[in-house]
Coordinates of C-alpha atoms in Angstrom, one line a residue:
M1 CA -36.6 -64.1 -26.1
D2 CA -39.3 -65.2 -28.5
D3 CA -42.5 -63.7 -27.0
L4 CA -44.7 -66.4 -28.3
I5 CA -42.7 -68.9 -26.3
F6 CA -41.5 -67.0 -23.2
N7 CA -44.8 -65.2 -22.4
N8 CA -46.6 -68.4 -21.6
K9 CA -47.0 -70.9 -18.8
Y10 CA -46.6 -74.5 -19.7
R11 CA -47.5 -77.7 -18.1
N12 CA -44.8 -79.7 -19.8
I13 CA -41.7 -78.8 -22.0
F14 CA -40.4 -81.4 -24.4
L15 CA -36.9 -81.1 -25.5
V16 CA -36.7 -83.4 -28.6
E17 CA -33.9 -84.3 -31.0
D18 CA -36.1 -84.9 -34.0
R19 CA -39.5 -86.6 -34.9
N20 CA -38.1 -90.1 -34.5
Y21 CA -37.6 -89.4 -30.8
W22 CA -41.0 -87.7 -30.7
G23 CA -42.6 -90.8 -32.1
C24 CA -41.2 -92.8 -29.2
C25 CA -42.2 -90.3 -26.5
P26 CA -43.9 -92.1 -23.6
F27 CA -45.3 -89.1 -21.9
E28 CA -48.6 -87.4 -22.2
Y29 CA -48.6 -84.4 -24.7
K30 CA -51.4 -81.7 -24.9
R31 CA -50.9 -79.3 -27.6
D32 CA -52.7 -76.4 -25.9
R33 CA -50.7 -76.6 -22.6
D34 CA -47.2 -78.0 -23.7
L35 CA -44.2 -76.7 -25.5
V36 CA -42.0 -78.8 -27.9
L37 CA -38.5 -77.5 -28.5
T38 CA -36.3 -79.2 -31.1
Y39 CA -33.5 -79.0 -33.6
D40 CA -35.6 -80.6 -36.4
F41 CA -37.5 -78.6 -39.1
A42 CA -39.8 -81.7 -39.6
L43 CA -40.9 -82.0 -36.0
R44 CA -41.4 -78.2 -35.5
N45 CA -43.5 -78.1 -38.7
Q46 CA -45.5 -81.1 -37.6
I47 CA -46.3 -79.6 -34.2
L48 CA -47.3 -76.2 -35.6
S49 CA -49.4 -77.7 -38.3
E50 CA -51.3 -79.6 -35.6
G51 CA -52.0 -76.4 -33.6
G52 CA -49.4 -76.9 -31.1
K53 CA -46.6 -74.7 -29.7
S54 CA -43.0 -75.3 -31.0
G55 CA -39.7 -73.6 -31.4
Y56 CA -36.1 -74.4 -32.2
F57 CA -34.2 -75.1 -29.1
D58 CA -31.0 -73.6 -30.5
S59 CA -32.8 -70.3 -31.6
I60 CA -35.0 -69.2 -28.7
L61 CA -33.0 -66.1 -27.6
E62 CA -33.1 -62.7 -29.1
P63 CA -30.4 -61.9 -31.8
D64 CA -29.1 -58.9 -30.0
V65 CA -28.5 -60.9 -26.8
L66 CA -26.7 -63.6 -28.8
E67 CA -24.6 -61.0 -30.7
E68 CA -23.2 -59.7 -27.4
Y69 CA -22.2 -63.3 -26.5
N70 CA -20.6 -63.7 -29.9
F71 CA -18.1 -61.2 -28.9
D72 CA -17.6 -62.7 -25.4
V73 CA -17.1 -66.2 -26.7
Y74 CA -14.6 -65.2 -29.4
R75 CA -12.6 -63.3 -26.8
F76 CA -12.4 -66.6 -24.8
F77 CA -11.8 -68.5 -28.0
S78 CA -8.8 -66.4 -28.9
S79 CA -7.2 -66.6 -25.4
W80 CA -8.1 -70.0 -23.8
F81 CA -4.6 -71.2 -24.4
K82 CA -2.9 -68.2 -22.6
D83 CA -1.7 -67.9 -19.1
K84 CA -2.4 -64.9 -16.8
E85 CA 0.5 -62.9 -18.4
G86 CA -0.9 -63.5 -21.9
R87 CA 1.7 -66.0 -23.0
D88 CA 0.9 -69.0 -25.1
I89 CA 1.1 -72.2 -22.8
F90 CA 1.5 -74.4 -25.9
S91 CA 5.0 -73.6 -27.0
Y92 CA 7.5 -75.9 -28.6
K93 CA 10.9 -75.1 -30.2
G94 CA 10.0 -71.4 -29.8
I95 CA 6.8 -71.8 -31.8
D96 CA 3.6 -70.7 -30.1
F97 CA 0.8 -72.9 -31.5
G98 CA -2.1 -72.7 -29.1
N99 CA -4.3 -71.0 -31.8
A100 CA -3.6 -73.8 -34.2
F101 CA -6.1 -76.0 -32.5
R102 CA -9.0 -73.7 -33.6
L103 CA -10.5 -76.1 -36.1
E104 CA -10.5 -78.9 -33.6
L105 CA -12.4 -76.8 -31.0
W106 CA -14.4 -74.4 -33.0
N107 CA -17.7 -76.2 -33.0
E108 CA -17.2 -77.6 -29.4
I109 CA -16.7 -74.1 -27.9
I110 CA -19.3 -72.2 -29.9
N111 CA -21.9 -74.9 -29.6
S112 CA -21.3 -75.4 -26.0
V113 CA -22.1 -71.7 -25.3
R114 CA -25.2 -71.9 -27.6
V115 CA -26.4 -75.0 -25.7
C116 CA -25.7 -73.4 -22.3
L117 CA -27.6 -70.2 -23.2
S118 CA -30.5 -72.3 -24.5
L119 CA -30.7 -74.5 -21.5
L120 CA -30.6 -71.6 -19.1
A121 CA -33.5 -70.0 -21.1
V122 CA -35.5 -73.1 -20.9
R123 CA -34.9 -73.4 -17.1
S124 CA -36.2 -69.8 -16.8
L125 CA -39.6 -70.8 -18.4
Q126 CA -42.6 -71.4 -16.2
H127 CA -43.3 -75.1 -16.4
R128 CA -44.0 -78.2 -14.3
N129 CA -42.0 -80.9 -16.1
L130 CA -39.1 -81.1 -18.6
Y131 CA -39.1 -84.2 -20.7
V132 CA -35.9 -84.8 -22.8
G133 CA -35.4 -87.1 -25.8
L134 CA -31.9 -86.4 -27.1
N135 CA -28.8 -88.0 -28.5
N136 CA -26.9 -84.7 -28.6
R137 CA -24.0 -85.4 -26.2
N138 CA -23.1 -81.8 -25.7
T139 CA -26.6 -80.8 -24.7
L140 CA -26.8 -83.8 -22.3
F141 CA -23.4 -82.9 -20.8
F142 CA -24.4 -79.3 -20.0
M143 CA -27.9 -80.4 -18.7
D144 CA -26.1 -82.7 -16.2
R145 CA -23.5 -80.1 -15.2
L146 CA -26.0 -77.3 -14.8
Q147 CA -28.2 -79.6 -12.7
I148 CA -31.3 -79.1 -14.8
K149 CA -34.0 -81.4 -13.5
N150 CA -35.5 -83.5 -16.2
T151 CA -37.0 -86.9 -17.2
S152 CA -35.5 -88.5 -20.3
W153 CA -36.4 -91.3 -22.7
N154 CA -34.5 -93.1 -25.4
I155 CA -35.4 -93.8 -28.9
A156 CA -36.8 -97.2 -29.5
A157 CA -35.5 -99.7 -32.0
V158 CA -37.5 -99.2 -35.2
T159 CA -37.2 -100.7 -38.6
R160 CA -37.7 -97.4 -40.4
R161 CA -36.6 -94.0 -39.4
E162 CA -38.1 -90.8 -40.7
N163 CA -35.8 -88.1 -42.1
A164 CA -34.8 -85.3 -39.9
Y165 CA -34.1 -81.8 -41.4
Y166 CA -31.2 -80.0 -39.7
F167 CA -27.5 -79.8 -40.3
P168 CA -25.5 -82.7 -38.7
I169 CA -22.7 -80.6 -37.6
S170 CA -21.0 -83.3 -35.5
K171 CA -21.1 -85.7 -38.5
W172 CA -19.6 -83.0 -40.8
L173 CA -16.8 -82.0 -38.5
S174 CA -15.9 -85.7 -37.8
E175 CA -15.6 -86.2 -41.6
R176 CA -13.2 -83.3 -41.8
T177 CA -11.1 -83.6 -38.6
G178 CA -11.7 -87.2 -37.5
K179 CA -9.0 -89.7 -37.1
R180 CA -8.5 -91.6 -40.3
G181 CA -8.3 -95.3 -40.3
L182 CA -5.5 -97.6 -41.5
G183 CA -7.4 -99.5 -44.0
I184 CA -6.1 -100.6 -47.4
K185 CA -7.4 -97.4 -49.1
E186 CA -5.6 -95.1 -46.6
L187 CA -2.4 -97.2 -46.7
V188 CA -2.3 -97.1 -50.5
K189 CA -2.7 -93.3 -50.4
S190 CA 0.0 -93.0 -47.8
V191 CA 2.4 -95.1 -49.8
A192 CA 1.6 -93.3 -53.1
A193 CA 2.2 -89.9 -51.5
T194 CA 5.5 -91.1 -50.0
V195 CA 6.6 -92.3 -53.4
V196 CA 5.7 -89.0 -55.0
D197 CA 7.7 -87.2 -52.2
V198 CA 10.8 -89.2 -53.1
L199 CA 10.4 -88.7 -56.9
T200 CA 9.6 -85.0 -56.4
D201 CA 12.8 -84.4 -54.4
L202 CA 14.8 -86.1 -57.1
S203 CA 13.1 -84.0 -59.8
I204 CA 13.7 -80.8 -57.8
Y205 CA 17.4 -81.7 -57.5
S206 CA 17.9 -82.7 -61.1
L207 CA 16.3 -79.5 -62.4
R208 CA 18.3 -77.3 -60.1
N209 CA 21.2 -76.4 -62.4
G210 CA 22.6 -73.9 -60.0
I211 CA 19.3 -72.2 -59.3
E212 CA 18.7 -71.2 -55.7
Y213 CA 15.0 -72.1 -55.2
N214 CA 12.7 -69.9 -53.2
Y215 CA 10.2 -71.9 -51.3
I216 CA 6.6 -70.8 -50.7
F217 CA 4.3 -72.6 -48.3
A218 CA 1.0 -72.1 -50.1
L219 CA -2.4 -73.3 -48.7
K220 CA -4.5 -74.3 -51.6
Y221 CA -8.0 -73.0 -51.5
H222 CA -10.3 -71.2 -53.8
P223 CA -8.9 -67.6 -53.4
T224 CA -5.3 -68.8 -53.9
Q225 CA -5.8 -71.4 -56.7
G226 CA -5.1 -68.9 -59.5
I227 CA -2.1 -67.4 -57.7
I228 CA -0.6 -70.9 -57.1
E229 CA -1.1 -72.0 -60.7
S230 CA 0.8 -68.7 -61.8
L231 CA 3.6 -69.4 -59.3
K232 CA 4.1 -72.9 -60.6
G233 CA 5.3 -71.3 -63.9
R234 CA 8.3 -69.6 -62.1
K235 CA 11.6 -71.4 -62.5
N236 CA 13.1 -70.3 -59.2
I237 CA 10.0 -71.0 -57.1
R238 CA 9.0 -74.2 -55.4
L239 CA 5.7 -74.6 -53.7
V240 CA 5.1 -76.6 -50.4
S241 CA 1.6 -77.5 -49.4
T242 CA -0.4 -79.9 -47.3
G243 CA -1.0 -82.2 -50.3
Y244 CA -0.4 -82.8 -54.0
S245 CA -2.7 -81.5 -56.6
G246 CA -2.5 -84.9 -58.3
L247 CA 0.1 -87.6 -58.9
C248 CA 1.8 -85.7 -61.7
I249 CA 5.5 -85.3 -60.7
S250 CA 6.5 -81.8 -62.0
G251 CA 9.1 -80.8 -59.4
K252 CA 7.1 -77.6 -58.9
E253 CA 5.4 -78.6 -55.7
R254 CA 6.2 -80.7 -52.6
R255 CA 4.0 -82.0 -49.9
L256 CA 4.9 -81.0 -46.3
P257 CA 6.0 -84.2 -44.6
V258 CA 3.5 -85.8 -42.2
G259 CA 4.9 -88.1 -39.6
R260 CA 3.3 -90.1 -36.8
A261 CA 3.6 -89.1 -33.2
N262 CA 6.2 -91.3 -31.4
F263 CA 6.8 -91.9 -27.7
R264 CA 9.0 -88.8 -27.4
H265 CA 6.2 -86.6 -28.8
K266 CA 3.7 -88.1 -26.4
S267 CA 6.0 -87.5 -23.5
I268 CA 6.5 -83.8 -24.5
A269 CA 2.6 -83.5 -24.9
S270 CA 2.1 -84.8 -21.4
G271 CA 4.4 -82.1 -20.0
L272 CA 2.6 -79.4 -22.0
M273 CA -0.8 -80.7 -20.7
L274 CA 0.4 -80.6 -17.1
S275 CA 1.5 -77.0 -17.6
F276 CA -1.8 -76.2 -19.3
E277 CA -3.8 -77.6 -16.4
K278 CA -1.8 -75.4 -14.0
K279 CA -1.7 -72.2 -16.0
K280 CA -5.1 -72.0 -17.8
S281 CA -6.6 -68.7 -16.6
Q282 CA -9.4 -67.5 -19.0
S283 CA -12.9 -66.8 -17.9
L284 CA -16.3 -66.8 -19.6
K285 CA -19.7 -66.2 -18.1
V286 CA -23.2 -66.6 -19.5
E287 CA -26.1 -65.1 -17.7
G288 CA -23.8 -64.6 -14.7
L289 CA -22.8 -68.2 -14.5
E290 CA -19.0 -69.0 -14.9
I291 CA -18.7 -71.8 -17.5
S292 CA -15.0 -71.8 -18.3
T293 CA -14.4 -74.8 -16.1
L294 CA -16.9 -76.8 -18.2
L295 CA -15.4 -75.5 -21.4
Y296 CA -11.8 -76.4 -20.2
E297 CA -13.0 -79.9 -19.4
I298 CA -14.1 -80.3 -23.0
I299 CA -10.9 -78.6 -24.4
S300 CA -8.6 -80.8 -22.4
K301 CA -10.1 -84.0 -23.7
I302 CA -9.7 -82.9 -27.3
I303 CA -6.3 -81.4 -26.9
T304 CA -4.9 -84.5 -25.0
R305 CA -5.9 -86.6 -28.0
V306 CA -4.4 -84.5 -30.8
L307 CA -1.4 -82.7 -29.1
P308 CA 1.3 -85.3 -29.9
G309 CA 0.4 -85.0 -33.6
Y310 CA 0.9 -81.2 -33.5
I311 CA 4.3 -81.6 -31.8
S312 CA 5.3 -84.2 -34.5
G313 CA 4.2 -81.6 -37.1
I314 CA 6.5 -79.0 -35.7
D315 CA 9.4 -81.4 -35.7
E316 CA 8.6 -82.4 -39.3
A317 CA 8.3 -78.7 -40.5
S318 CA 11.5 -77.6 -38.8
E319 CA 13.4 -80.6 -40.2
F320 CA 12.1 -80.0 -43.7
F321 CA 12.9 -76.4 -43.9
K322 CA 16.3 -76.4 -42.3
D323 CA 18.1 -76.7 -45.6
K324 CA 15.5 -74.9 -47.7
K325 CA 14.9 -71.2 -48.1
L326 CA 11.3 -70.5 -47.1
N327 CA 10.5 -67.0 -48.4
L328 CA 6.8 -66.7 -47.8
M329 CA 3.7 -68.2 -46.4
L330 CA 0.6 -67.8 -48.6
T331 CA -2.7 -68.7 -46.8
V332 CA -6.4 -67.9 -46.6
S333 CA -7.1 -67.9 -42.8
N334 CA -5.7 -68.7 -39.4
I335 CA -7.4 -72.1 -39.2
G336 CA -6.0 -75.6 -39.4
A337 CA -3.1 -77.6 -37.9
A338 CA -0.4 -77.3 -40.6
N339 CA -1.6 -73.7 -41.2
G340 CA -1.2 -72.8 -37.5
I341 CA 2.1 -74.5 -37.1
L342 CA 3.6 -72.8 -40.2
C343 CA 2.3 -69.5 -39.1
G344 CA 4.2 -69.9 -35.8
Y345 CA 7.4 -71.1 -37.6
C346 CA 7.3 -68.0 -39.9
K347 CA 6.8 -65.7 -37.0
I348 CA 10.0 -66.7 -35.2
N349 CA 12.0 -66.8 -38.4
N350 CA 10.7 -63.4 -39.7
I351 CA 9.3 -64.9 -42.8
P352 CA 6.4 -62.8 -44.2
R353 CA 2.9 -64.3 -44.1
Y354 CA 0.5 -63.2 -46.8
L355 CA -3.2 -63.9 -46.2
V356 CA -5.8 -63.6 -49.0
I357 CA -9.2 -63.7 -47.2
N358 CA -11.5 -66.6 -48.0
G359 CA -14.7 -64.9 -49.1
M360 CA -16.6 -61.8 -47.9
L361 CA -16.0 -61.6 -44.1
G362 CA -19.2 -60.0 -42.8
N363 CA -19.4 -60.4 -39.0
S364 CA -17.6 -58.0 -36.7
F365 CA -16.9 -60.5 -33.9
L366 CA -15.0 -63.0 -36.1
D367 CA -11.2 -63.0 -36.0
E368 CA -10.0 -66.0 -38.0
S369 CA -8.3 -64.0 -40.7
K370 CA -6.5 -61.2 -38.8
D371 CA -3.1 -62.6 -38.0
A372 CA -0.6 -62.1 -40.9
T373 CA 2.2 -59.8 -41.9
F374 CA -0.1 -58.5 -44.7
I375 CA -3.7 -59.3 -45.6
N376 CA -5.7 -58.9 -48.9
S377 CA -9.1 -57.8 -47.8
Y378 CA -10.4 -57.7 -51.4
S379 CA -12.1 -54.3 -51.0
E380 CA -12.0 -51.1 -48.9
S381 CA -15.5 -52.0 -47.5
I382 CA -14.2 -55.2 -45.9
K383 CA -11.1 -53.4 -44.7
K384 CA -13.2 -50.8 -43.0
N385 CA -15.9 -53.0 -41.5
Y386 CA -14.1 -56.4 -40.7
F387 CA -10.6 -55.2 -40.2
R388 CA -11.4 -51.8 -38.7
G389 CA -8.8 -50.1 -40.8
M390 CA -5.8 -52.2 -39.7
D391 CA -2.8 -50.7 -41.4
N392 CA -1.4 -54.0 -42.7
V393 CA -4.5 -54.7 -44.8
L394 CA -4.6 -53.9 -48.5
A395 CA -7.5 -54.0 -50.9
L396 CA -6.0 -56.0 -53.9
G397 CA -9.2 -57.7 -55.1
D398 CA -10.4 -61.3 -55.1
P399 CA -8.3 -63.5 -57.6
R400 CA -11.4 -65.6 -58.3
M401 CA -13.3 -62.7 -59.8
D402 CA -10.8 -62.6 -62.7
Q403 CA -12.4 -65.6 -64.4
Y404 CA -15.9 -64.0 -64.2
V405 CA -14.7 -60.6 -65.6
N406 CA -12.4 -62.1 -68.3
S407 CA -15.1 -64.6 -69.5
G408 CA -16.9 -61.9 -71.3
F409 CA -20.1 -63.6 -70.4
K410 CA -23.2 -61.4 -70.0
K411 CA -26.6 -63.1 -69.4
K412 CA -29.5 -62.4 -71.6
V413 CA -32.3 -62.5 -69.0
D414 CA -35.6 -64.1 -69.8
C415 CA -38.3 -62.6 -67.5
R416 CA -41.1 -64.5 -69.0
E417 CA -40.2 -68.1 -68.3
P418 CA -37.0 -67.7 -66.3
V419 CA -34.6 -70.4 -64.8
I420 CA -34.8 -69.4 -61.1
L421 CA -31.6 -70.6 -59.3
I422 CA -31.9 -71.0 -55.5
G423 CA -28.7 -71.0 -53.7
A424 CA -29.1 -73.0 -50.5
A425 CA -28.5 -71.6 -47.1
G426 CA -26.5 -73.2 -44.4
F427 CA -26.0 -73.4 -40.6
S428 CA -23.1 -71.3 -39.5
P429 CA -21.6 -73.1 -36.4
M430 CA -19.3 -70.0 -35.8
N431 CA -22.3 -67.7 -35.1
L432 CA -24.5 -68.1 -32.0
I433 CA -27.4 -66.5 -33.9
S434 CA -27.6 -69.3 -36.5
Y435 CA -29.5 -72.5 -35.9
A436 CA -29.2 -76.1 -37.2
A437 CA -32.5 -76.1 -39.3
F438 CA -31.9 -72.7 -40.8
E439 CA -31.2 -74.0 -44.3
F440 CA -34.5 -75.9 -44.5
D441 CA -36.5 -73.0 -43.0
F442 CA -34.9 -70.8 -45.7
L443 CA -35.7 -73.1 -48.5
N444 CA -39.3 -73.7 -47.3
D445 CA -40.1 -70.0 -47.4
I446 CA -38.7 -69.7 -51.0
L447 CA -40.5 -72.8 -52.3
I448 CA -43.8 -71.8 -50.8
A449 CA -43.4 -68.4 -52.6
V450 CA -42.7 -69.9 -56.0
R451 CA -45.4 -72.4 -55.5
Q452 CA -47.9 -69.6 -55.1
L453 CA -46.4 -67.7 -58.1
K454 CA -46.9 -70.8 -60.2
S455 CA -50.5 -71.1 -59.1
E456 CA -51.0 -67.5 -60.2
G457 CA -49.8 -68.3 -63.7
R458 CA -46.0 -67.4 -63.5
K459 CA -43.9 -69.8 -65.5
M460 CA -40.4 -70.9 -64.4
K461 CA -37.8 -73.6 -64.3
L462 CA -36.4 -74.3 -60.9
V463 CA -32.8 -75.2 -60.0
L464 CA -31.4 -75.7 -56.5
K465 CA -27.6 -75.4 -55.8
V466 CA -26.7 -77.1 -52.5
R467 CA -23.7 -75.8 -50.7
S468 CA -20.4 -77.9 -50.7
N469 CA -20.9 -78.7 -47.1
G470 CA -24.5 -79.7 -47.5
Y471 CA -26.0 -83.2 -47.7
I472 CA -27.8 -83.6 -51.0
G473 CA -29.7 -86.7 -49.7
Q474 CA -31.4 -84.5 -47.1
Y475 CA -32.5 -82.1 -49.8
R476 CA -34.0 -84.9 -52.1
S477 CA -36.0 -86.2 -49.1
F478 CA -37.1 -82.7 -48.1
L479 CA -38.3 -81.9 -51.6
S480 CA -40.1 -85.2 -52.0
E481 CA -41.8 -84.8 -48.7
Y482 CA -43.0 -81.2 -48.8
F483 CA -42.7 -80.0 -52.5
N484 CA -43.3 -83.1 -54.7
D485 CA -45.5 -81.0 -56.9
L486 CA -42.5 -78.8 -58.0
D487 CA -40.0 -80.0 -60.6
I488 CA -36.6 -78.9 -59.2
K489 CA -33.2 -79.8 -60.6
L490 CA -30.5 -80.3 -58.0
F491 CA -26.8 -79.6 -58.1
D492 CA -24.2 -80.0 -55.3
S493 CA -20.7 -80.7 -56.4
Q494 CA -20.7 -78.8 -59.7
P495 CA -18.7 -75.4 -59.7
F496 CA -20.9 -72.5 -59.0
E497 CA -19.5 -70.5 -62.0
R498 CA -20.9 -73.3 -64.2
V499 CA -24.3 -73.5 -62.6
I500 CA -25.0 -69.8 -62.4
R501 CA -24.8 -69.3 -66.2
M502 CA -28.0 -71.2 -66.7
A503 CA -29.9 -68.8 -64.3
D504 CA -32.1 -65.9 -65.2
F505 CA -32.7 -65.0 -61.6
Y506 CA -30.8 -65.9 -58.5
V507 CA -32.2 -66.1 -55.0
T508 CA -29.9 -66.8 -52.1
T509 CA -28.7 -66.1 -48.6
Y510 CA -25.6 -64.3 -47.4
S511 CA -23.0 -65.3 -49.9
Q512 CA -20.3 -63.9 -52.2
T513 CA -22.1 -65.7 -55.0
C514 CA -24.4 -62.6 -55.1
I515 CA -21.5 -60.7 -56.4
E516 CA -20.5 -63.4 -58.8
A517 CA -23.9 -63.6 -60.3
S518 CA -24.2 -59.9 -60.6
V519 CA -20.9 -59.6 -62.5
L520 CA -22.4 -61.8 -65.1
G521 CA -25.5 -59.7 -65.5
I522 CA -27.9 -61.9 -63.5
P523 CA -30.4 -60.3 -61.2
V524 CA -30.0 -61.2 -57.6
L525 CA -32.4 -61.3 -54.7
Y526 CA -31.0 -61.7 -51.2
Y527 CA -33.4 -63.3 -48.8
K528 CA -32.4 -62.3 -45.3
K529 CA -34.2 -65.0 -43.4
D530 CA -31.4 -65.0 -40.9
K531 CA -31.2 -62.5 -38.0
E532 CA -27.5 -62.1 -38.0
F533 CA -25.8 -58.7 -37.9
S534 CA -24.0 -58.4 -41.2
H535 CA -21.8 -55.9 -42.9
P536 CA -22.7 -54.2 -46.3
P537 CA -24.0 -55.1 -48.8
F538 CA -25.8 -57.8 -46.6
D539 CA -27.1 -55.3 -44.1
G540 CA -30.5 -54.8 -45.8
R541 CA -29.7 -51.1 -46.5
S542 CA -27.3 -51.3 -49.5
E543 CA -27.8 -51.6 -53.2
L544 CA -28.4 -55.4 -53.1
V545 CA -32.0 -56.0 -53.4
S546 CA -33.2 -57.9 -50.3
A547 CA -36.4 -59.4 -48.7
S548 CA -36.8 -60.0 -45.0
D549 CA -40.0 -62.0 -44.8
P550 CA -42.1 -64.3 -47.0
S551 CA -44.4 -61.6 -48.1
E552 CA -41.6 -59.3 -49.2
L553 CA -39.8 -62.3 -50.8
K554 CA -42.8 -63.0 -53.1
E555 CA -43.2 -59.2 -53.8
K556 CA -39.6 -58.9 -55.0
I557 CA -39.8 -62.0 -57.2
N558 CA -42.9 -60.5 -58.9
A559 CA -40.9 -57.3 -59.4
F560 CA -38.4 -59.4 -61.4
Y561 CA -41.2 -60.9 -63.6
D562 CA -42.5 -57.4 -64.2
G563 CA -39.1 -56.2 -65.4
S564 CA -38.5 -53.7 -62.5
G565 CA -35.3 -51.9 -62.7
I566 CA -34.6 -52.3 -59.0
F567 CA -32.1 -55.1 -59.7
E568 CA -29.9 -53.1 -62.1
E569 CA -28.0 -51.0 -59.6
F570 CA -26.2 -54.1 -58.1
K571 CA -25.0 -55.2 -61.6
K572 CA -22.9 -52.0 -62.0
F573 CA -19.2 -52.6 -61.6
S574 CA -18.8 -49.3 -59.8
V575 CA -21.2 -50.5 -57.1
L576 CA -19.8 -54.1 -56.9
E577 CA -16.2 -52.9 -56.5
K578 CA -17.1 -51.2 -53.3
Y579 CA -17.7 -54.6 -51.8
I580 CA -15.4 -57.0 -53.7
G581 CA -12.6 -54.8 -54.9
P582 CA -11.2 -54.3 -58.4
L583 CA -13.1 -55.9 -61.3
D584 CA -10.5 -55.2 -64.0
G585 CA -9.5 -58.8 -64.5
K586 CA -6.1 -58.2 -63.1
N587 CA -6.4 -59.4 -59.5
I588 CA -4.2 -62.4 -59.9
E589 CA -1.5 -60.2 -61.4
R590 CA -1.9 -57.6 -58.6
N591 CA -1.5 -60.3 -55.9
L592 CA 1.5 -61.8 -57.7
N593 CA 3.3 -58.4 -57.9
F594 CA 2.7 -57.9 -54.1
I595 CA 4.0 -61.4 -53.3
F596 CA 7.2 -60.8 -55.3
S597 CA 7.6 -57.5 -53.5
L598 CA 7.4 -59.4 -50.2
M599 CA 9.9 -61.9 -51.4
T600 CA 12.5 -59.1 -52.1
N601 CA 12.0 -57.9 -48.5
E602 CA 10.9 -54.4 -49.5
K603 CA 7.7 -54.5 -47.6
T604 CA 8.6 -57.2 -45.0
E605 CA 11.3 -55.1 -43.4
A606 CA 9.0 -52.3 -43.0
A607 CA 6.3 -54.5 -41.4
H608 CA 8.7 -56.0 -38.8
K609 CA 9.8 -52.5 -37.8
R610 CA 6.1 -51.6 -36.8

């Protein structure tokens, strides 16, 4: 626990969503006797600047405590759908698909445990009154169920609201997994996709000429994009995915059909839910308190809503492939509805599943990329640390790295007036140690450091690359409010490989982009603001130059200006290959060769014998 917070006695504790709620708080506040806990960087910054006591509600426990719970919660997460004998309760047509709900539940389960732990920690503090101003439904739900005594207030109707600075995870997830409407735009897209389905089927039939097609279900994402483009050039291969790359009808790819759940699907779903309510059996305790009943309550509400669609998806997939030869599944993780359904389909039909990991997997408790016939871990380091030496894991390199190696680009670095690129951080909903305002805490430290350097005469041009899941509007407001004296160029949707080329120096958080920049000869500084337990090279003890606090951050940036050689080691391919795998420009070729060997059954037969 944070000693500054937990070694004190308080008159009142205020649990506050953001500074808009704080502005409407009707209760007396005394900065020397009260504590304000919030999700919002802006409110915490305001309270601290006024001499008060404040902390992040979702980051008040020690990292080592939270890391233990990371392992506990992921054990529950990987088994909540199993009965006492370890069998999947959600099984239809022989396909086990309980794990396919992962994306629907990920934030709900992890955040529920985070909230529970934080509330129990707050309850343990010495205080007279707890005042609550929140609209976070999960926190309010657990506060009620844990019977934590509090007095609440609601936000008043105001004409203008101030910006809050923390990641809106609920908004982001609803945008990704929420139920789509049936408006004109959605209807047009649906009709267009159906038309393309028909024309594609006709194209595939007309081009057959006696060829027996081999079908590959290929999940399109960054690590598989180069592989998929190469597979499109093979005459005897047809690709199936969750959507089309565009409206070009080439006969090379086909969308997996998506149907609507009907009455029969809903009836089957009702039966499965009844079975689930009877057979669910997993346990999870936090601070000695059994919370699985509360988690199952949340899970049941979500699964009841989406289950008919999953059953419909199994019917659609089974019908689609009954007269087609599915030879392989190519994927990047064990996440997603179609992905999970096809994984189950391939298992019962002995079809090989080849998984190319999505980025550098650096946390030991994670398990979202461990279920496949064979797995490409990129490097021996990831195989050792994340996969713990699993014998179906191979280090075949990251296909994305080919474009960097083969570009021939090497940066001529300017240390006198450099372009400093800041890679924005992000909240990690999958890790209990992360917290919602982390990205703004991270950026604040870096910009304070560069502001000080500018005042000391250092010249620079500043560029900020916002993550693809970030909200650039928040960043514009943040920079305007706290750093309007700095001229900063923002990018968000532009590809990283294009933005990084303008940089002379790159400062970022835990990210594979550290490797990508280094391959191009750009010095990298890893600012370990987070307290997560990460694998090399992000452990603070590897060749990657790192800083762990604002003072060291400024020191390392100054070292770059002074031409220090500390950044050179991590540019060496021999060092980078330890962490990312081969950098010979042949990763796509290597992965393709392995895929073709799987399709000839050479390695698959051996795998099924294990």
